[in-house]
Amino acid sequence: VGHEGDQYFYSMEYMAGGSVDDLLRHKGPLSLETSIPIIFDAARGLEYAEKHGLIHRDIKPDNLMLGVDDVVKICDLGLATFSSQQREVSGSPHYIAPEQALGKDIDHRADLYALGVSWYQLLCGETPFTGRSPEEIARKHVEEAPPSLAERAPETPPEVIALIDQLMAKNPDDRVASARQLQADLAELARRYPI
């Protein structure tokens, strides 16, 4: 960030591949082999955020950017916070963790929930919940089980579905404990399903 005379500017890394959402819109649902590296890279970014006490609060395919060699980086820190206490409910309703939707204190596991929703969408092409309003969609995250990924993307292996289900657990204590643990789980999946 800077200025030259009266001209103010900021510079940022050019992400030539666009967003993961762009990729999804152009290609439709992604294969497991394509999705694992995307989620792994996002988990690496979330691990870094966790180490620094940062909660992104708006993880979604539109905020995952593809750079050189398809490396994924997290962007749009407009809602990010270093505090677990929410002053207001914020985040994209299609990806919002139940505790975030309820205005409760949140931690890094809210971002893991949103990453689970994002992975669900990458594999089947749609988010688990829809509705007529943001409030209705957020309420479904709190109250309803997501539609079965096994039905929406039948080729998805059961262990992948189980991991996504764990990421999207309503209770944060039932989720994958950390982004580092998620990376270990993903590395194991990559060994079973070579990329």
mmCIF file with all atom_site columns, C-alpha atoms in Angstrom:
data_model
loop_
_atom_site.group_PDB
_atom_site.id
_atom_site.type_symbol
_atom_site.label_atom_id
_atom_site.label_alt_id
_atom_site.label_comp_id
_atom_site.label_asym_id
_atom_site.label_entity_id
_atom_site.label_seq_id
_atom_site.pdbx_PDB_ins_code
_atom_site.Cartn_x
_atom_site.Cartn_y
_atom_site.Cartn_z
_atom_site.occupancy
_atom_site.B_iso_or_equiv
_atom_site.pdbx_formal_charge
_atom_site.auth_seq_id
_atom_site.auth_comp_id
_atom_site.auth_asym_id
_atom_site.auth_atom_id
_atom_site.pdbx_PDB_model_num
ATOM 1   C CA . VAL A 1 1   ? 0.000   0.000   0.000   1.00 0.00 ? 1   VAL A CA 1
ATOM 2   C CA . GLY A 1 2   ? 1.327   3.426   -0.811  1.00 0.00 ? 2   GLY A CA 1
ATOM 3   C CA . HIS A 1 3   ? 0.910   6.559   -2.824  1.00 0.00 ? 3   HIS A CA 1
ATOM 4   C CA . GLU A 1 4   ? 2.733   8.410   -5.549  1.00 0.00 ? 4   GLU A CA 1
ATOM 5   C CA . GLY A 1 5   ? 1.819   12.079  -5.375  1.00 0.00 ? 5   GLY A CA 1
ATOM 6   C CA . ASP A 1 6   ? -1.979  12.205  -5.274  1.00 0.00 ? 6   ASP A CA 1
ATOM 7   C CA . GLN A 1 7   ? -2.352  8.645   -6.579  1.00 0.00 ? 7   GLN A CA 1
ATOM 8   C CA . TYR A 1 8   ? -3.012  5.986   -3.896  1.00 0.00 ? 8   TYR A CA 1
ATOM 9   C CA . PHE A 1 9   ? -2.482  2.328   -4.691  1.00 0.00 ? 9   PHE A CA 1
ATOM 10  C CA . TYR A 1 10  ? -2.105  -1.160  -3.326  1.00 0.00 ? 10  TYR A CA 1
ATOM 11  C CA . SER A 1 11  ? -0.438  -4.127  -4.933  1.00 0.00 ? 11  SER A CA 1
ATOM 12  C CA . MET A 1 12  ? -1.121  -7.793  -4.468  1.00 0.00 ? 12  MET A CA 1
ATOM 13  C CA . GLU A 1 13  ? -0.077  -11.099 -5.933  1.00 0.00 ? 13  GLU A CA 1
ATOM 14  C CA . TYR A 1 14  ? -1.611  -11.836 -9.328  1.00 0.00 ? 14  TYR A CA 1
ATOM 15  C CA . MET A 1 15  ? -3.591  -15.076 -9.138  1.00 0.00 ? 15  MET A CA 1
ATOM 16  C CA . ALA A 1 16  ? -3.681  -16.092 -12.772 1.00 0.00 ? 16  ALA A CA 1
ATOM 17  C CA . GLY A 1 17  ? -6.068  -19.027 -12.316 1.00 0.00 ? 17  GLY A CA 1
ATOM 18  C CA . GLY A 1 18  ? -8.888  -16.945 -10.843 1.00 0.00 ? 18  GLY A CA 1
ATOM 19  C CA . SER A 1 19  ? -10.948 -18.330 -7.998  1.00 0.00 ? 19  SER A CA 1
ATOM 20  C CA . VAL A 1 20  ? -11.883 -21.916 -7.245  1.00 0.00 ? 20  VAL A CA 1
ATOM 21  C CA . ASP A 1 21  ? -15.468 -20.743 -7.731  1.00 0.00 ? 21  ASP A CA 1
ATOM 22  C CA . ASP A 1 22  ? -14.547 -19.720 -11.300 1.00 0.00 ? 22  ASP A CA 1
ATOM 23  C CA . LEU A 1 23  ? -13.083 -23.192 -11.842 1.00 0.00 ? 23  LEU A CA 1
ATOM 24  C CA . LEU A 1 24  ? -16.246 -24.813 -10.492 1.00 0.00 ? 24  LEU A CA 1
ATOM 25  C CA . ARG A 1 25  ? -18.490 -22.675 -12.733 1.00 0.00 ? 25  ARG A CA 1
ATOM 26  C CA . HIS A 1 26  ? -16.437 -23.506 -15.843 1.00 0.00 ? 26  HIS A CA 1
ATOM 27  C CA . LYS A 1 27  ? -15.846 -27.216 -15.219 1.00 0.00 ? 27  LYS A CA 1
ATOM 28  C CA . GLY A 1 28  ? -18.750 -28.258 -13.032 1.00 0.00 ? 28  GLY A CA 1
ATOM 29  C CA . PRO A 1 29  ? -18.192 -30.658 -10.130 1.00 0.00 ? 29  PRO A CA 1
ATOM 30  C CA . LEU A 1 30  ? -14.529 -31.523 -9.671  1.00 0.00 ? 30  LEU A CA 1
ATOM 31  C CA . SER A 1 31  ? -12.996 -34.957 -9.353  1.00 0.00 ? 31  SER A CA 1
ATOM 32  C CA . LEU A 1 32  ? -11.724 -36.089 -5.982  1.00 0.00 ? 32  LEU A CA 1
ATOM 33  C CA . GLU A 1 33  ? -8.181  -35.990 -7.362  1.00 0.00 ? 33  GLU A CA 1
ATOM 34  C CA . THR A 1 34  ? -8.622  -32.329 -8.361  1.00 0.00 ? 34  THR A CA 1
ATOM 35  C CA . SER A 1 35  ? -10.321 -31.333 -5.127  1.00 0.00 ? 35  SER A CA 1
ATOM 36  C CA . ILE A 1 36  ? -7.832  -32.781 -2.621  1.00 0.00 ? 36  ILE A CA 1
ATOM 37  C CA . PRO A 1 37  ? -4.926  -30.428 -3.494  1.00 0.00 ? 37  PRO A CA 1
ATOM 38  C CA . ILE A 1 38  ? -7.299  -27.437 -3.370  1.00 0.00 ? 38  ILE A CA 1
ATOM 39  C CA . ILE A 1 39  ? -8.536  -28.334 0.109   1.00 0.00 ? 39  ILE A CA 1
ATOM 40  C CA . PHE A 1 40  ? -4.999  -29.215 1.240   1.00 0.00 ? 40  PHE A CA 1
ATOM 41  C CA . ASP A 1 41  ? -3.624  -25.814 0.196   1.00 0.00 ? 41  ASP A CA 1
ATOM 42  C CA . ALA A 1 42  ? -6.554  -24.051 1.860   1.00 0.00 ? 42  ALA A CA 1
ATOM 43  C CA . ALA A 1 43  ? -5.873  -26.065 5.032   1.00 0.00 ? 43  ALA A CA 1
ATOM 44  C CA . ARG A 1 44  ? -2.242  -24.905 4.918   1.00 0.00 ? 44  ARG A CA 1
ATOM 45  C CA . GLY A 1 45  ? -3.462  -21.323 4.814   1.00 0.00 ? 45  GLY A CA 1
ATOM 46  C CA . LEU A 1 46  ? -5.848  -21.970 7.695   1.00 0.00 ? 46  LEU A CA 1
ATOM 47  C CA . GLU A 1 47  ? -3.044  -23.561 9.722   1.00 0.00 ? 47  GLU A CA 1
ATOM 48  C CA . TYR A 1 48  ? -1.040  -20.351 9.307   1.00 0.00 ? 48  TYR A CA 1
ATOM 49  C CA . ALA A 1 49  ? -4.077  -18.323 10.367  1.00 0.00 ? 49  ALA A CA 1
ATOM 50  C CA . GLU A 1 50  ? -4.608  -20.570 13.422  1.00 0.00 ? 50  GLU A CA 1
ATOM 51  C CA . LYS A 1 51  ? -0.992  -20.086 14.505  1.00 0.00 ? 51  LYS A CA 1
ATOM 52  C CA . HIS A 1 52  ? -1.561  -16.333 14.484  1.00 0.00 ? 52  HIS A CA 1
ATOM 53  C CA . GLY A 1 53  ? -4.985  -16.448 16.140  1.00 0.00 ? 53  GLY A CA 1
ATOM 54  C CA . LEU A 1 54  ? -6.780  -15.253 12.996  1.00 0.00 ? 54  LEU A CA 1
ATOM 55  C CA . ILE A 1 55  ? -10.301 -16.416 12.121  1.00 0.00 ? 55  ILE A CA 1
ATOM 56  C CA . HIS A 1 56  ? -11.169 -15.761 8.465   1.00 0.00 ? 56  HIS A CA 1
ATOM 57  C CA . ARG A 1 57  ? -14.981 -16.068 8.877   1.00 0.00 ? 57  ARG A CA 1
ATOM 58  C CA . ASP A 1 58  ? -15.691 -16.223 5.126   1.00 0.00 ? 58  ASP A CA 1
ATOM 59  C CA . ILE A 1 59  ? -14.023 -19.303 3.652   1.00 0.00 ? 59  ILE A CA 1
ATOM 60  C CA . LYS A 1 60  ? -15.703 -20.264 0.371   1.00 0.00 ? 60  LYS A CA 1
ATOM 61  C CA . PRO A 1 61  ? -14.636 -21.208 -3.172  1.00 0.00 ? 61  PRO A CA 1
ATOM 62  C CA . ASP A 1 62  ? -14.858 -17.572 -4.257  1.00 0.00 ? 62  ASP A CA 1
ATOM 63  C CA . ASN A 1 63  ? -12.182 -16.674 -1.663  1.00 0.00 ? 63  ASN A CA 1
ATOM 64  C CA . LEU A 1 64  ? -9.800  -19.465 -2.645  1.00 0.00 ? 64  LEU A CA 1
ATOM 65  C CA . MET A 1 65  ? -7.576  -18.240 -5.461  1.00 0.00 ? 65  MET A CA 1
ATOM 66  C CA . LEU A 1 66  ? -5.506  -20.290 -7.929  1.00 0.00 ? 66  LEU A CA 1
ATOM 67  C CA . GLY A 1 67  ? -1.998  -19.004 -8.548  1.00 0.00 ? 67  GLY A CA 1
ATOM 68  C CA . VAL A 1 68  ? 1.052   -20.327 -10.329 1.00 0.00 ? 68  VAL A CA 1
ATOM 69  C CA . ASP A 1 69  ? 1.016   -24.127 -10.679 1.00 0.00 ? 69  ASP A CA 1
ATOM 70  C CA . ASP A 1 70  ? -2.564  -24.092 -9.314  1.00 0.00 ? 70  ASP A CA 1
ATOM 71  C CA . VAL A 1 71  ? -1.384  -23.352 -5.774  1.00 0.00 ? 71  VAL A CA 1
ATOM 72  C CA . VAL A 1 72  ? -4.405  -22.185 -3.777  1.00 0.00 ? 72  VAL A CA 1
ATOM 73  C CA . LYS A 1 73  ? -4.249  -19.172 -1.486  1.00 0.00 ? 73  LYS A CA 1
ATOM 74  C CA . ILE A 1 74  ? -6.916  -17.669 0.743   1.00 0.00 ? 74  ILE A CA 1
ATOM 75  C CA . CYS A 1 75  ? -7.995  -14.124 -0.065  1.00 0.00 ? 75  CYS A CA 1
ATOM 76  C CA . ASP A 1 76  ? -10.492 -11.522 1.146   1.00 0.00 ? 76  ASP A CA 1
ATOM 77  C CA . LEU A 1 77  ? -9.721  -10.944 4.787   1.00 0.00 ? 77  LEU A CA 1
ATOM 78  C CA . GLY A 1 78  ? -12.434 -8.302  5.065   1.00 0.00 ? 78  GLY A CA 1
ATOM 79  C CA . LEU A 1 79  ? -14.282 -10.224 7.790   1.00 0.00 ? 79  LEU A CA 1
ATOM 80  C CA . ALA A 1 80  ? -11.216 -11.721 9.465   1.00 0.00 ? 80  ALA A CA 1
ATOM 81  C CA . THR A 1 81  ? -10.765 -11.181 13.173  1.00 0.00 ? 81  THR A CA 1
ATOM 82  C CA . PHE A 1 82  ? -8.351  -12.003 15.971  1.00 0.00 ? 82  PHE A CA 1
ATOM 83  C CA . SER A 1 83  ? -11.233 -12.202 18.445  1.00 0.00 ? 83  SER A CA 1
ATOM 84  C CA . SER A 1 84  ? -13.470 -15.175 19.120  1.00 0.00 ? 84  SER A CA 1
ATOM 85  C CA . GLN A 1 85  ? -16.245 -12.808 20.210  1.00 0.00 ? 85  GLN A CA 1
ATOM 86  C CA . GLN A 1 86  ? -18.584 -11.715 17.445  1.00 0.00 ? 86  GLN A CA 1
ATOM 87  C CA . ARG A 1 87  ? -19.982 -8.207  17.497  1.00 0.00 ? 87  ARG A CA 1
ATOM 88  C CA . GLU A 1 88  ? -22.385 -9.143  14.722  1.00 0.00 ? 88  GLU A CA 1
ATOM 89  C CA . VAL A 1 89  ? -23.216 -12.205 12.676  1.00 0.00 ? 89  VAL A CA 1
ATOM 90  C CA . SER A 1 90  ? -21.231 -12.092 9.459   1.00 0.00 ? 90  SER A CA 1
ATOM 91  C CA . GLY A 1 91  ? -20.143 -14.491 6.750   1.00 0.00 ? 91  GLY A CA 1
ATOM 92  C CA . SER A 1 92  ? -21.638 -15.987 3.619   1.00 0.00 ? 92  SER A CA 1
ATOM 93  C CA . PRO A 1 93  ? -24.840 -17.853 4.514   1.00 0.00 ? 93  PRO A CA 1
ATOM 94  C CA . HIS A 1 94  ? -24.125 -20.813 2.240   1.00 0.00 ? 94  HIS A CA 1
ATOM 95  C CA . TYR A 1 95  ? -20.898 -21.581 4.165   1.00 0.00 ? 95  TYR A CA 1
ATOM 96  C CA . ILE A 1 96  ? -21.542 -20.265 7.678   1.00 0.00 ? 96  ILE A CA 1
ATOM 97  C CA . ALA A 1 97  ? -20.828 -22.472 10.687  1.00 0.00 ? 97  ALA A CA 1
ATOM 98  C CA . PRO A 1 98  ? -23.781 -23.015 13.039  1.00 0.00 ? 98  PRO A CA 1
ATOM 99  C CA . GLU A 1 99  ? -22.126 -21.241 15.971  1.00 0.00 ? 99  GLU A CA 1
ATOM 100 C CA . GLN A 1 100 ? -21.261 -18.309 13.713  1.00 0.00 ? 100 GLN A CA 1
ATOM 101 C CA . ALA A 1 101 ? -24.849 -18.118 12.443  1.00 0.00 ? 101 ALA A CA 1
ATOM 102 C CA . LEU A 1 102 ? -26.086 -18.036 16.052  1.00 0.00 ? 102 LEU A CA 1
ATOM 103 C CA . GLY A 1 103 ? -23.768 -15.162 16.981  1.00 0.00 ? 103 GLY A CA 1
ATOM 104 C CA . LYS A 1 104 ? -21.841 -17.310 19.473  1.00 0.00 ? 104 LYS A CA 1
ATOM 105 C CA . ASP A 1 105 ? -18.114 -17.093 20.106  1.00 0.00 ? 105 ASP A CA 1
ATOM 106 C CA . ILE A 1 106 ? -16.163 -18.790 17.323  1.00 0.00 ? 106 ILE A CA 1
ATOM 107 C CA . ASP A 1 107 ? -12.667 -20.096 16.743  1.00 0.00 ? 107 ASP A CA 1
ATOM 108 C CA . HIS A 1 108 ? -10.690 -21.643 13.868  1.00 0.00 ? 108 HIS A CA 1
ATOM 109 C CA . ARG A 1 109 ? -13.175 -24.529 13.676  1.00 0.00 ? 109 ARG A CA 1
ATOM 110 C CA . ALA A 1 110 ? -15.747 -22.188 12.078  1.00 0.00 ? 110 ALA A CA 1
ATOM 111 C CA . ASP A 1 111 ? -13.319 -21.842 9.151   1.00 0.00 ? 111 ASP A CA 1
ATOM 112 C CA . LEU A 1 112 ? -12.912 -25.626 9.008   1.00 0.00 ? 112 LEU A CA 1
ATOM 113 C CA . TYR A 1 113 ? -16.702 -25.968 8.807   1.00 0.00 ? 113 TYR A CA 1
ATOM 114 C CA . ALA A 1 114 ? -16.799 -23.541 5.872   1.00 0.00 ? 114 ALA A CA 1
ATOM 115 C CA . LEU A 1 115 ? -13.962 -25.420 4.183   1.00 0.00 ? 115 LEU A CA 1
ATOM 116 C CA . GLY A 1 116 ? -15.967 -28.635 4.582   1.00 0.00 ? 116 GLY A CA 1
ATOM 117 C CA . VAL A 1 117 ? -18.968 -26.984 2.929   1.00 0.00 ? 117 VAL A CA 1
ATOM 118 C CA . SER A 1 118 ? -16.686 -25.758 0.141   1.00 0.00 ? 118 SER A CA 1
ATOM 119 C CA . TRP A 1 119 ? -15.326 -29.274 -0.436  1.00 0.00 ? 119 TRP A CA 1
ATOM 120 C CA . TYR A 1 120 ? -18.873 -30.654 -0.480  1.00 0.00 ? 120 TYR A CA 1
ATOM 121 C CA . GLN A 1 121 ? -19.698 -28.107 -3.187  1.00 0.00 ? 121 GLN A CA 1
ATOM 122 C CA . LEU A 1 122 ? -16.573 -28.894 -5.221  1.00 0.00 ? 122 LEU A CA 1
ATOM 123 C CA . LEU A 1 123 ? -17.534 -32.566 -5.390  1.00 0.00 ? 123 LEU A CA 1
ATOM 124 C CA . CYS A 1 124 ? -21.239 -32.246 -6.205  1.00 0.00 ? 124 CYS A CA 1
ATOM 125 C CA . GLY A 1 125 ? -21.520 -28.765 -7.725  1.00 0.00 ? 125 GLY A CA 1
ATOM 126 C CA . GLU A 1 126 ? -23.892 -27.262 -5.168  1.00 0.00 ? 126 GLU A CA 1
ATOM 127 C CA . THR A 1 127 ? -23.912 -26.107 -1.583  1.00 0.00 ? 127 THR A CA 1
ATOM 128 C CA . PRO A 1 128 ? -25.791 -28.285 0.897   1.00 0.00 ? 128 PRO A CA 1
ATOM 129 C CA . PHE A 1 129 ? -28.437 -25.705 1.773   1.00 0.00 ? 129 PHE A CA 1
ATOM 130 C CA . THR A 1 130 ? -30.496 -23.240 -0.230  1.00 0.00 ? 130 THR A CA 1
ATOM 131 C CA . GLY A 1 131 ? -33.355 -21.000 0.743   1.00 0.00 ? 131 GLY A CA 1
ATOM 132 C CA . ARG A 1 132 ? -35.355 -17.897 -0.030  1.00 0.00 ? 132 ARG A CA 1
ATOM 133 C CA . SER A 1 133 ? -33.286 -15.682 2.264   1.00 0.00 ? 133 SER A CA 1
ATOM 134 C CA . PRO A 1 134 ? -29.857 -15.621 3.916   1.00 0.00 ? 134 PRO A CA 1
ATOM 135 C CA . GLU A 1 135 ? -31.581 -16.180 7.261   1.00 0.00 ? 135 GLU A CA 1
ATOM 136 C CA . GLU A 1 136 ? -33.323 -19.322 6.031   1.00 0.00 ? 136 GLU A CA 1
ATOM 137 C CA . ILE A 1 137 ? -30.070 -20.749 4.676   1.00 0.00 ? 137 ILE A CA 1
ATOM 138 C CA . ALA A 1 138 ? -28.187 -19.951 7.900   1.00 0.00 ? 138 ALA A CA 1
ATOM 139 C CA . ARG A 1 139 ? -30.977 -21.545 9.958   1.00 0.00 ? 139 ARG A CA 1
ATOM 140 C CA . LYS A 1 140 ? -30.596 -24.762 7.957   1.00 0.00 ? 140 LYS A CA 1
ATOM 141 C CA . HIS A 1 141 ? -26.890 -24.865 8.864   1.00 0.00 ? 141 HIS A CA 1
ATOM 142 C CA . VAL A 1 142 ? -27.961 -24.743 12.504  1.00 0.00 ? 142 VAL A CA 1
ATOM 143 C CA . GLU A 1 143 ? -30.928 -27.136 12.399  1.00 0.00 ? 143 GLU A CA 1
ATOM 144 C CA . GLU A 1 144 ? -30.721 -29.525 9.440   1.00 0.00 ? 144 GLU A CA 1
ATOM 145 C CA . ALA A 1 145 ? -28.420 -32.328 8.381   1.00 0.00 ? 145 ALA A CA 1
ATOM 146 C CA . PRO A 1 146 ? -26.915 -31.668 4.958   1.00 0.00 ? 146 PRO A CA 1
ATOM 147 C CA . PRO A 1 147 ? -28.304 -33.688 2.056   1.00 0.00 ? 147 PRO A CA 1
ATOM 148 C CA . SER A 1 148 ? -26.298 -36.867 1.587   1.00 0.00 ? 148 SER A CA 1
ATOM 149 C CA . LEU A 1 149 ? -23.140 -36.331 -0.453  1.00 0.00 ? 149 LEU A CA 1
ATOM 150 C CA . ALA A 1 150 ? -23.275 -40.050 -1.251  1.00 0.00 ? 150 ALA A CA 1
ATOM 151 C CA . GLU A 1 151 ? -26.473 -39.340 -3.192  1.00 0.00 ? 151 GLU A CA 1
ATOM 152 C CA . ARG A 1 152 ? -25.322 -36.091 -4.789  1.00 0.00 ? 152 ARG A CA 1
ATOM 153 C CA . ALA A 1 153 ? -21.855 -37.387 -5.744  1.00 0.00 ? 153 ALA A CA 1
ATOM 154 C CA . PRO A 1 154 ? -22.140 -41.214 -5.637  1.00 0.00 ? 154 PRO A CA 1
ATOM 155 C CA . GLU A 1 155 ? -18.576 -41.775 -6.859  1.00 0.00 ? 155 GLU A CA 1
ATOM 156 C CA . THR A 1 156 ? -17.184 -40.140 -3.697  1.00 0.00 ? 156 THR A CA 1
ATOM 157 C CA . PRO A 1 157 ? -15.470 -42.734 -1.461  1.00 0.00 ? 157 PRO A CA 1
ATOM 158 C CA . PRO A 1 158 ? -17.056 -43.298 1.965   1.00 0.00 ? 158 PRO A CA 1
ATOM 159 C CA . GLU A 1 159 ? -13.937 -42.168 3.853   1.00 0.00 ? 159 GLU A CA 1
ATOM 160 C CA . VAL A 1 160 ? -14.013 -38.826 2.010   1.00 0.00 ? 160 VAL A CA 1
ATOM 161 C CA . ILE A 1 161 ? -17.691 -38.381 2.831   1.00 0.00 ? 161 ILE A CA 1
ATOM 162 C CA . ALA A 1 162 ? -16.928 -39.204 6.475   1.00 0.00 ? 162 ALA A CA 1
ATOM 163 C CA . LEU A 1 163 ? -14.190 -36.539 6.592   1.00 0.00 ? 163 LEU A CA 1
ATOM 164 C CA . ILE A 1 164 ? -16.456 -33.910 5.010   1.00 0.00 ? 164 ILE A CA 1
ATOM 165 C CA . ASP A 1 165 ? -19.229 -34.865 7.427   1.00 0.00 ? 165 ASP A CA 1
ATOM 166 C CA . GLN A 1 166 ? -16.789 -34.427 10.305  1.00 0.00 ? 166 GLN A CA 1
ATOM 167 C CA . LEU A 1 167 ? -15.726 -30.998 9.016   1.00 0.00 ? 167 LEU A CA 1
ATOM 168 C CA . MET A 1 168 ? -19.408 -30.033 8.807   1.00 0.00 ? 168 MET A CA 1
ATOM 169 C CA . ALA A 1 169 ? -20.369 -31.316 12.263  1.00 0.00 ? 169 ALA A CA 1
ATOM 170 C CA . LYS A 1 170 ? -22.849 -28.985 13.980  1.00 0.00 ? 170 LYS A CA 1
ATOM 171 C CA . ASN A 1 171 ? -20.872 -29.087 17.235  1.00 0.00 ? 171 ASN A CA 1
ATOM 172 C CA . PRO A 1 172 ? -17.346 -27.639 16.840  1.00 0.00 ? 172 PRO A CA 1
ATOM 173 C CA . ASP A 1 173 ? -16.037 -30.241 19.311  1.00 0.00 ? 173 ASP A CA 1
ATOM 174 C CA . ASP A 1 174 ? -17.017 -32.979 16.844  1.00 0.00 ? 174 ASP A CA 1
ATOM 175 C CA . ARG A 1 175 ? -15.068 -31.449 13.945  1.00 0.00 ? 175 ARG A CA 1
ATOM 176 C CA . VAL A 1 176 ? -11.520 -32.089 12.824  1.00 0.00 ? 176 VAL A CA 1
ATOM 177 C CA . ALA A 1 177 ? -9.534  -30.435 15.600  1.00 0.00 ? 177 ALA A CA 1
ATOM 178 C CA . SER A 1 178 ? -7.185  -28.316 13.500  1.00 0.00 ? 178 SER A CA 1
ATOM 179 C CA . ALA A 1 179 ? -6.117  -27.450 9.985   1.00 0.00 ? 179 ALA A CA 1
ATOM 180 C CA . ARG A 1 180 ? -2.887  -29.351 10.645  1.00 0.00 ? 180 ARG A CA 1
ATOM 181 C CA . GLN A 1 181 ? -4.875  -32.503 11.431  1.00 0.00 ? 181 GLN A CA 1
ATOM 182 C CA . LEU A 1 182 ? -6.930  -31.964 8.292   1.00 0.00 ? 182 LEU A CA 1
ATOM 183 C CA . GLN A 1 183 ? -3.734  -31.854 6.239   1.00 0.00 ? 183 GLN A CA 1
ATOM 184 C CA . ALA A 1 184 ? -2.657  -35.196 7.724   1.00 0.00 ? 184 ALA A CA 1
ATOM 185 C CA . ASP A 1 185 ? -6.067  -36.692 6.885   1.00 0.00 ? 185 ASP A CA 1
ATOM 186 C CA . LEU A 1 186 ? -5.860  -35.321 3.340   1.00 0.00 ? 186 LEU A CA 1
ATOM 187 C CA . ALA A 1 187 ? -2.326  -36.663 2.868   1.00 0.00 ? 187 ALA A CA 1
ATOM 188 C CA . GLU A 1 188 ? -3.618  -40.124 3.794   1.00 0.00 ? 188 GLU A CA 1
ATOM 189 C CA . LEU A 1 189 ? -6.453  -39.776 1.277   1.00 0.00 ? 189 LEU A CA 1
ATOM 190 C CA . ALA A 1 190 ? -3.986  -38.654 -1.413  1.00 0.00 ? 190 ALA A CA 1
ATOM 191 C CA . ARG A 1 191 ? -2.019  -41.877 -0.844  1.00 0.00 ? 191 ARG A CA 1
ATOM 192 C CA . ARG A 1 192 ? -5.181  -43.932 -1.405  1.00 0.00 ? 192 ARG A CA 1
ATOM 193 C CA . TYR A 1 193 ? -6.397  -41.864 -4.348  1.00 0.00 ? 193 TYR A CA 1
ATOM 194 C CA . PRO A 1 194 ? -3.266  -40.671 -6.188  1.00 0.00 ? 194 PRO A CA 1
ATOM 195 C CA . ILE A 1 195 ? -3.443  -37.159 -7.555  1.00 0.00 ? 195 ILE A CA 1
#
